[in-house]
Coordinates of C-alpha atoms and ligand atoms in Angstrom, one line a residue:
M1 CA 92.9 152.0 161.3
S2 CA 96.2 153.5 162.6
G3 CA 98.0 150.8 160.7
F4 CA 98.5 148.3 163.5
D5 CA 97.5 144.6 163.1
A6 CA 94.8 144.4 165.8
P7 CA 92.2 141.8 164.7
Y8 CA 88.9 142.1 166.6
V9 CA 87.2 138.8 167.1
P10 CA 83.6 139.4 168.2
G11 CA 82.4 136.9 170.9
W12 CA 79.1 135.8 172.3
D13 CA 78.4 133.8 175.5
C14 CA 75.6 131.7 174.1
H15 CA 74.9 129.4 177.1
G16 CA 73.1 130.1 180.3
L17 CA 69.7 131.0 181.7
P18 CA 68.5 134.0 179.6
I19 CA 68.4 131.8 176.4
E20 CA 66.9 128.9 178.3
Q21 CA 64.2 131.0 179.8
K22 CA 63.2 132.4 176.5
V23 CA 62.8 128.9 175.1
E24 CA 61.0 127.8 178.2
A25 CA 58.5 130.6 177.7
K26 CA 57.8 129.3 174.2
V27 CA 57.7 125.5 174.7
G28 CA 57.6 124.9 178.4
K29 CA 60.0 123.1 180.7
V30 CA 62.0 120.0 179.7
G31 CA 60.1 116.8 180.1
Q32 CA 56.6 118.4 179.5
K33 CA 56.3 118.8 175.8
V34 CA 59.9 118.6 174.7
S35 CA 62.8 116.3 175.5
A36 CA 66.1 117.6 176.8
T37 CA 67.7 117.0 173.3
E38 CA 65.0 118.9 171.5
F39 CA 65.1 121.7 174.1
R40 CA 68.9 122.1 173.6
G41 CA 68.3 122.2 169.8
L42 CA 65.8 125.0 170.3
C43 CA 68.2 126.9 172.6
R44 CA 71.0 126.6 170.0
E45 CA 68.6 127.9 167.3
Y46 CA 67.4 130.8 169.4
A47 CA 70.9 131.8 170.3
S48 CA 71.9 131.7 166.6
T49 CA 69.0 134.0 165.7
Q50 CA 70.0 136.5 168.3
I51 CA 73.6 136.5 167.2
E52 CA 72.6 137.2 163.6
L53 CA 70.4 140.1 164.6
Q54 CA 73.1 141.6 166.9
K55 CA 75.8 141.0 164.3
A56 CA 73.7 142.9 161.7
D57 CA 73.3 145.8 164.1
F58 CA 77.0 146.0 165.0
K59 CA 77.9 146.0 161.3
R60 CA 75.4 148.9 160.7
L61 CA 77.0 150.8 163.5
G62 CA 80.3 150.6 161.7
V63 CA 82.1 148.1 164.0
F64 CA 84.9 146.4 162.1
G65 CA 85.6 142.8 163.1
D66 CA 86.0 139.3 161.9
W67 CA 82.3 138.9 161.7
D68 CA 82.5 135.6 159.7
N69 CA 84.5 133.8 162.4
P70 CA 83.1 135.0 165.7
Y71 CA 84.0 133.3 169.0
L72 CA 80.8 131.5 170.2
T73 CA 80.8 129.5 173.4
M74 CA 78.4 127.1 171.7
N75 CA 80.8 126.3 168.9
F76 CA 81.4 122.6 169.1
H77 CA 85.2 122.9 169.4
Q78 CA 84.8 125.4 172.2
E79 CA 82.4 123.1 174.1
A80 CA 84.9 120.3 173.6
N81 CA 87.7 122.4 175.0
I82 CA 85.5 123.4 178.0
V83 CA 85.2 119.7 178.8
R84 CA 89.0 119.3 178.3
A85 CA 89.7 122.2 180.7
L86 CA 87.5 120.6 183.3
A87 CA 89.3 117.3 182.8
K88 CA 92.6 119.1 183.5
I89 CA 91.2 120.8 186.6
Y90 CA 89.9 117.4 187.8
D91 CA 93.3 115.8 187.0
N92 CA 95.0 118.4 189.1
G93 CA 92.8 117.4 192.1
H94 CA 90.8 120.5 192.4
V95 CA 87.3 119.0 191.8
T96 CA 85.4 117.7 194.8
R97 CA 81.8 116.7 195.4
G98 CA 80.0 117.6 198.6
M99 CA 76.6 117.8 200.1
K100 CA 76.8 121.4 201.0
P101 CA 74.4 124.3 201.4
V102 CA 74.6 126.5 198.3
N103 CA 72.8 129.7 197.2
W104 CA 69.6 128.4 195.6
C105 CA 67.0 130.3 193.6
L106 CA 63.5 128.7 193.8
D107 CA 62.5 130.4 190.5
C108 CA 65.6 129.1 188.7
S109 CA 65.3 125.8 190.5
S110 CA 69.1 125.9 190.5
A111 CA 72.1 126.6 192.5
L112 CA 73.6 130.0 192.0
A113 CA 77.2 131.1 191.9
E114 CA 78.3 133.9 194.3
A115 CA 78.4 136.3 191.4
E116 CA 74.7 135.6 190.6
V117 CA 73.6 136.8 194.1
E118 CA 72.8 140.4 194.9
Y119 CA 71.6 142.0 198.1
Q120 CA 68.4 143.8 198.5
D121 CA 66.3 144.8 201.5
K122 CA 63.6 142.4 202.5
V123 CA 61.0 142.3 205.3
S124 CA 61.3 139.0 207.3
D125 CA 59.6 137.4 210.3
A126 CA 62.0 137.7 213.2
I127 CA 61.3 135.3 216.0
Y128 CA 62.7 134.4 219.4
V129 CA 62.2 130.7 220.1
S130 CA 62.9 128.7 223.2
F131 CA 64.3 125.2 223.3
D132 CA 63.9 123.4 226.7
V133 CA 67.3 122.4 227.9
L134 CA 67.7 118.8 229.1
G135 CA 70.1 117.2 231.6
T136 CA 71.1 120.5 233.2
D137 CA 71.8 118.6 236.4
K138 CA 75.1 117.7 234.8
V139 CA 76.4 121.2 235.1
A140 CA 76.9 122.0 238.8
A141 CA 76.0 125.7 238.5
L142 CA 72.7 124.8 236.8
A143 CA 71.8 121.7 238.9
D144 CA 69.5 123.6 241.3
I145 CA 67.4 125.1 238.5
A146 CA 67.0 121.5 237.1
D147 CA 65.2 121.1 233.8
N148 CA 63.5 124.5 234.0
I149 CA 65.8 126.3 231.6
A150 CA 65.0 127.3 228.0
A151 CA 67.8 128.2 225.5
V152 CA 66.6 131.1 223.4
I153 CA 67.5 131.5 219.7
W154 CA 66.7 134.2 217.2
T155 CA 66.0 133.6 213.6
T156 CA 64.6 135.4 210.5
T157 CA 64.0 132.2 208.6
P158 CA 61.4 130.2 210.7
W159 CA 61.1 127.7 207.8
T160 CA 64.7 126.5 208.6
L161 CA 63.7 125.3 212.1
P162 CA 62.6 121.8 210.9
A163 CA 66.2 121.4 209.8
N164 CA 67.6 122.5 213.2
Q165 CA 70.2 120.0 214.4
A166 CA 72.0 122.0 217.2
I167 CA 72.3 125.2 219.1
S168 CA 75.7 126.8 218.9
V169 CA 77.2 128.8 221.7
H170 CA 80.6 130.6 221.9
P171 CA 83.1 128.7 224.1
E172 CA 84.5 131.9 225.6
H173 CA 81.4 133.9 226.2
N174 CA 79.4 133.7 229.5
Y175 CA 75.8 132.6 229.5
S176 CA 73.2 133.5 232.2
V177 CA 70.0 132.0 233.3
V178 CA 67.5 134.8 233.8
A179 CA 64.2 134.4 235.6
T180 CA 61.4 136.0 233.6
E181 CA 57.6 135.7 233.4
K182 CA 58.2 133.5 230.4
G183 CA 60.4 131.1 232.4
N184 CA 64.1 130.7 233.1
L185 CA 65.8 131.8 229.9
L186 CA 69.4 131.0 228.9
L187 CA 71.0 134.1 227.2
A188 CA 74.5 135.3 226.5
A189 CA 75.4 137.3 229.6
D190 CA 76.3 140.4 227.6
L191 CA 73.0 140.4 225.8
V192 CA 70.7 139.9 228.8
E193 CA 69.7 143.5 229.0
T194 CA 69.2 144.2 225.3
A195 CA 67.4 140.9 224.7
L196 CA 65.0 141.4 227.6
N197 CA 64.3 144.9 226.4
E198 CA 63.4 143.6 223.0
L199 CA 61.3 140.8 224.4
K200 CA 59.6 143.2 226.8
L201 CA 60.4 140.9 229.7
E202 CA 61.3 141.8 233.3
N203 CA 64.6 140.7 234.7
N204 CA 63.5 138.8 237.8
G205 CA 67.0 137.9 238.8
I206 CA 70.1 136.1 237.4
L207 CA 69.9 132.5 238.6
A208 CA 73.3 131.3 237.4
T209 CA 76.1 132.2 235.0
V210 CA 78.3 129.7 233.2
S211 CA 80.8 129.8 230.4
G212 CA 79.8 128.6 226.9
S213 CA 82.3 125.7 227.1
E214 CA 80.4 124.3 230.1
L215 CA 77.3 124.0 228.0
E216 CA 78.8 121.7 225.4
G217 CA 77.2 118.3 225.4
L218 CA 73.9 119.4 227.0
H219 CA 70.9 118.7 224.8
A220 CA 67.7 120.7 224.1
Q221 CA 64.3 119.5 223.0
H222 CA 63.4 120.6 219.4
P223 CA 60.3 122.7 219.8
L224 CA 58.6 121.2 216.7
I225 CA 59.8 117.7 216.4
A226 CA 59.0 115.5 219.5
D227 CA 61.6 112.8 218.9
R228 CA 64.5 115.2 218.2
Q229 CA 66.9 116.3 220.9
V230 CA 69.6 118.6 219.6
P231 CA 73.1 119.1 221.2
L232 CA 74.5 122.4 222.4
I233 CA 77.7 122.8 220.6
L234 CA 80.6 125.3 220.5
G235 CA 81.3 127.5 217.6
D236 CA 83.5 130.5 217.0
H237 CA 81.0 131.9 214.5
V238 CA 78.7 132.8 217.4
T239 CA 78.7 136.6 218.0
T240 CA 77.1 138.8 220.6
D241 CA 76.4 141.7 218.2
S242 CA 72.7 140.9 218.2
G243 CA 70.2 138.0 219.0
T244 CA 70.8 136.0 222.1
G245 CA 74.3 134.6 221.7
L246 CA 72.8 131.1 221.1
V247 CA 72.6 130.3 217.4
H248 CA 70.0 128.1 215.7
T249 CA 72.1 125.7 213.7
A250 CA 70.8 123.9 210.5
P251 CA 73.8 122.5 208.6
G252 CA 71.5 122.0 205.5
H253 CA 70.7 125.7 205.3
G254 CA 73.7 127.7 206.2
L255 CA 77.4 127.7 205.6
D256 CA 78.6 128.5 209.2
D257 CA 76.2 125.9 210.4
Y258 CA 77.6 123.4 207.9
I259 CA 81.2 124.0 208.9
V260 CA 80.5 123.7 212.7
G261 CA 78.3 120.7 211.9
L262 CA 81.2 118.9 210.3
K263 CA 83.1 119.1 213.6
Y264 CA 80.2 117.6 215.5
N265 CA 79.1 115.1 212.8
L266 CA 75.7 116.7 212.6
P267 CA 73.5 115.4 209.8
V268 CA 73.5 117.7 206.8
E269 CA 69.8 117.2 206.4
N270 CA 68.0 119.2 203.8
P271 CA 64.2 118.7 204.0
V272 CA 63.4 121.2 201.2
S273 CA 63.0 120.4 197.5
G274 CA 64.4 122.5 194.6
T275 CA 61.1 124.3 194.3
G276 CA 60.8 125.1 198.0
V277 CA 58.5 122.4 199.1
Y278 CA 59.2 120.3 202.2
L279 CA 60.1 116.7 201.0
D280 CA 58.2 113.6 202.2
S281 CA 61.2 112.9 204.4
A282 CA 60.7 116.1 206.3
A283 CA 59.7 115.5 209.9
V284 CA 57.0 118.2 209.8
F285 CA 55.1 120.1 207.1
A286 CA 55.9 117.6 204.4
G287 CA 54.3 118.7 201.1
E288 CA 54.0 122.4 202.1
H289 CA 55.8 125.3 200.5
I290 CA 58.3 126.8 202.9
Y291 CA 56.9 130.3 202.6
K292 CA 53.3 129.0 203.2
A293 CA 54.6 127.0 206.1
N294 CA 56.4 130.0 207.7
P295 CA 53.3 131.5 209.4
K296 CA 52.2 127.9 210.4
I297 CA 55.5 127.3 212.1
I298 CA 55.2 130.5 214.0
A299 CA 51.7 129.6 215.0
A300 CA 52.7 126.1 216.1
L301 CA 55.5 127.6 218.2
H302 CA 53.1 130.1 219.7
D303 CA 50.6 127.3 220.5
N304 CA 53.1 125.1 222.2
G305 CA 54.5 127.9 224.2
H306 CA 58.0 128.2 222.6
L307 CA 57.5 131.4 220.8
I308 CA 58.9 134.2 223.0
S309 CA 58.5 137.0 220.5
H310 CA 57.6 137.7 216.9
T311 CA 58.3 140.9 215.0
K312 CA 59.0 141.9 211.4
I313 CA 62.3 143.3 210.4
E314 CA 63.7 144.9 207.3
H315 CA 67.2 143.6 206.5
S316 CA 69.6 143.1 203.6
Y317 CA 69.0 139.7 202.2
P318 CA 70.5 137.8 199.2
H319 CA 68.4 137.7 196.0
C320 CA 68.7 136.1 192.6
W321 CA 70.1 138.6 190.2
R322 CA 67.7 137.5 187.4
H323 CA 64.5 137.0 189.3
K324 CA 65.1 139.6 192.0
S325 CA 63.5 137.1 194.3
P326 CA 64.9 136.1 197.7
I327 CA 67.2 133.0 197.6
I328 CA 67.5 130.3 200.1
F329 CA 70.5 128.2 201.3
R330 CA 69.9 124.5 200.6
A331 CA 72.2 121.5 200.8
T332 CA 72.4 119.3 197.7
P333 CA 75.1 117.2 196.1
Q334 CA 77.2 119.6 194.1
W335 CA 80.5 119.6 192.3
F336 CA 83.0 122.2 193.6
I337 CA 86.3 123.5 192.6
N338 CA 87.9 123.3 196.0
M339 CA 90.1 126.2 197.0
E340 CA 92.1 124.4 199.6
T341 CA 92.7 120.7 198.9
K342 CA 95.4 121.3 196.4
G343 CA 96.4 124.8 197.5
L344 CA 94.5 126.6 194.7
R345 CA 93.9 129.7 196.9
A346 CA 97.5 130.0 198.0
R347 CA 98.8 129.6 194.4
A348 CA 96.4 132.1 193.1
L349 CA 97.3 134.6 195.8
A350 CA 101.0 134.0 195.1
D351 CA 100.5 134.7 191.4
I352 CA 98.4 137.8 191.6
P353 CA 101.3 140.2 192.4
T354 CA 103.2 138.9 189.3
V355 CA 100.5 140.4 187.0
N356 CA 100.4 144.1 185.9
W357 CA 97.1 145.5 187.0
T358 CA 95.4 148.3 185.2
P359 CA 94.1 150.2 187.0
A360 CA 96.4 149.3 190.0
W361 CA 93.5 149.0 192.5
G362 CA 92.3 146.0 190.6
Q363 CA 95.0 144.0 192.4
N364 CA 93.6 144.7 195.9
R365 CA 90.2 143.9 194.7
I366 CA 91.0 140.6 193.2
E367 CA 93.2 139.7 196.2
A368 CA 90.3 140.4 198.6
M369 CA 88.0 138.3 196.5
M370 CA 90.5 135.4 196.4
T371 CA 91.2 135.5 200.1
G372 CA 87.5 135.3 201.0
R373 CA 86.1 133.2 198.2
P374 CA 84.4 129.9 199.3
D375 CA 84.8 126.8 197.2
W376 CA 83.4 127.4 193.7
C377 CA 80.2 125.5 193.0
I378 CA 80.3 124.6 189.3
S379 CA 77.0 122.5 189.3
R380 CA 73.9 124.0 187.7
Q381 CA 70.6 122.1 187.5
R382 CA 69.9 123.3 184.0
T383 CA 69.7 121.8 180.5
W384 CA 71.4 124.4 178.2
G385 CA 75.1 124.5 178.8
V386 CA 78.2 122.4 178.8
P387 CA 77.5 119.4 181.0
I388 CA 79.9 118.2 183.7
T389 CA 80.9 115.1 181.8
F390 CA 81.5 112.9 184.9
F391 CA 80.4 109.3 185.1
T392 CA 79.7 108.2 188.7
H393 CA 78.9 104.9 190.4
K394 CA 75.1 104.7 190.9
E395 CA 75.4 103.5 194.5
T396 CA 78.7 104.9 195.9
G397 CA 78.7 108.1 193.8
E398 CA 82.4 107.5 193.1
L399 CA 83.9 108.7 189.9
H400 CA 84.6 106.2 187.2
P401 CA 88.3 105.0 187.4
N402 CA 88.7 106.0 183.7
T403 CA 87.3 109.5 184.1
L404 CA 90.0 111.2 182.1
E405 CA 89.6 109.0 179.1
L406 CA 85.8 109.2 179.2
M407 CA 86.0 113.0 179.3
E408 CA 88.3 113.0 176.3
T409 CA 85.9 110.7 174.5
A410 CA 83.1 113.1 175.3
A411 CA 85.2 116.0 174.0
Q412 CA 85.9 114.2 170.7
K413 CA 82.2 113.4 170.2
N414 CA 81.7 117.1 170.1
Q415 CA 84.1 118.1 167.4
Ligands
ZN1 ZN1 66.4 132.9 189.9

């Protein structure tokens, strides 16, 4: 209106969950009454209706724009170009597939991106659990105490215990065996006092103190699964801020656990389905929902003498931004844009200062995000959106050798 050529092209993001959930509310989930193709047709229709309603309102409000040629993410040529962009990212070597724990919403039945996760307070069961340590005679300082030592871990997610594959200790911290009325407990030396206070146990004497690194290679009996003995391993992620200094490690349910697990070749076992039910392959509680199993796990530990303490705590916990429900970490095969393999993080960080940031503090913020951001999970277990047009070998999971041509073919089909 001031005489400058400043075309305004209105744009709508038409894909994603909000549309899908509206359609789901009307016709049910894919595979029940409607096929995936019909479902996508209904999503497109619903999105179009919403766009027309909003467009009419914007016009009435006096917003000038190129209303006849809006930018819609569901325009076929846009979808085609999304596929082409992914092909380019793949061609540059940034796309990897991994079995990796990701943020998972049980209500969405889908992986969530970091940006879709928000923190809210939640009340959780907090339990101290003992694992009987085996083969302690191999460590001179512990030999006299024999097999009478229990490693104590602390967790607020009892349902992850069936996926426990190790106990992590810090290589440079000291660990003490303390005699108590509940047995000889192995705890980080710095935490003996606070932990015993919390557990309401008497310190009947320190029987031995060893460094974390001396514990590497010992094993402990899993308190719920008779035929599983898990190793004591070393990890720098172990802190002595709280808990016991011995960390319950389930590579299928936590990122730190996954990373330390890679070093020790621990199985990335995930016994939990997308809706939160233990799979048939789970060693215990198969067929039960994790939240229903939670109190049963605590009761089982109590009954077999491995529950040292059980309280409730309120803490900040990740939630789904749509459902406001607590999320879980769950390992599934996912596609990632890898931040490291082809130096994506380093390149992004090098380019950030070459941009003019308005306001200037935006630069710090984006730099901090880039520095800390984990690999970007691009997989979604949903129907309405632009699919990852990869063709994989049924058995090996390897990508088709002609992936680039196939992706271009897919793109052309869509325009
Ligand atoms: Zn959700």
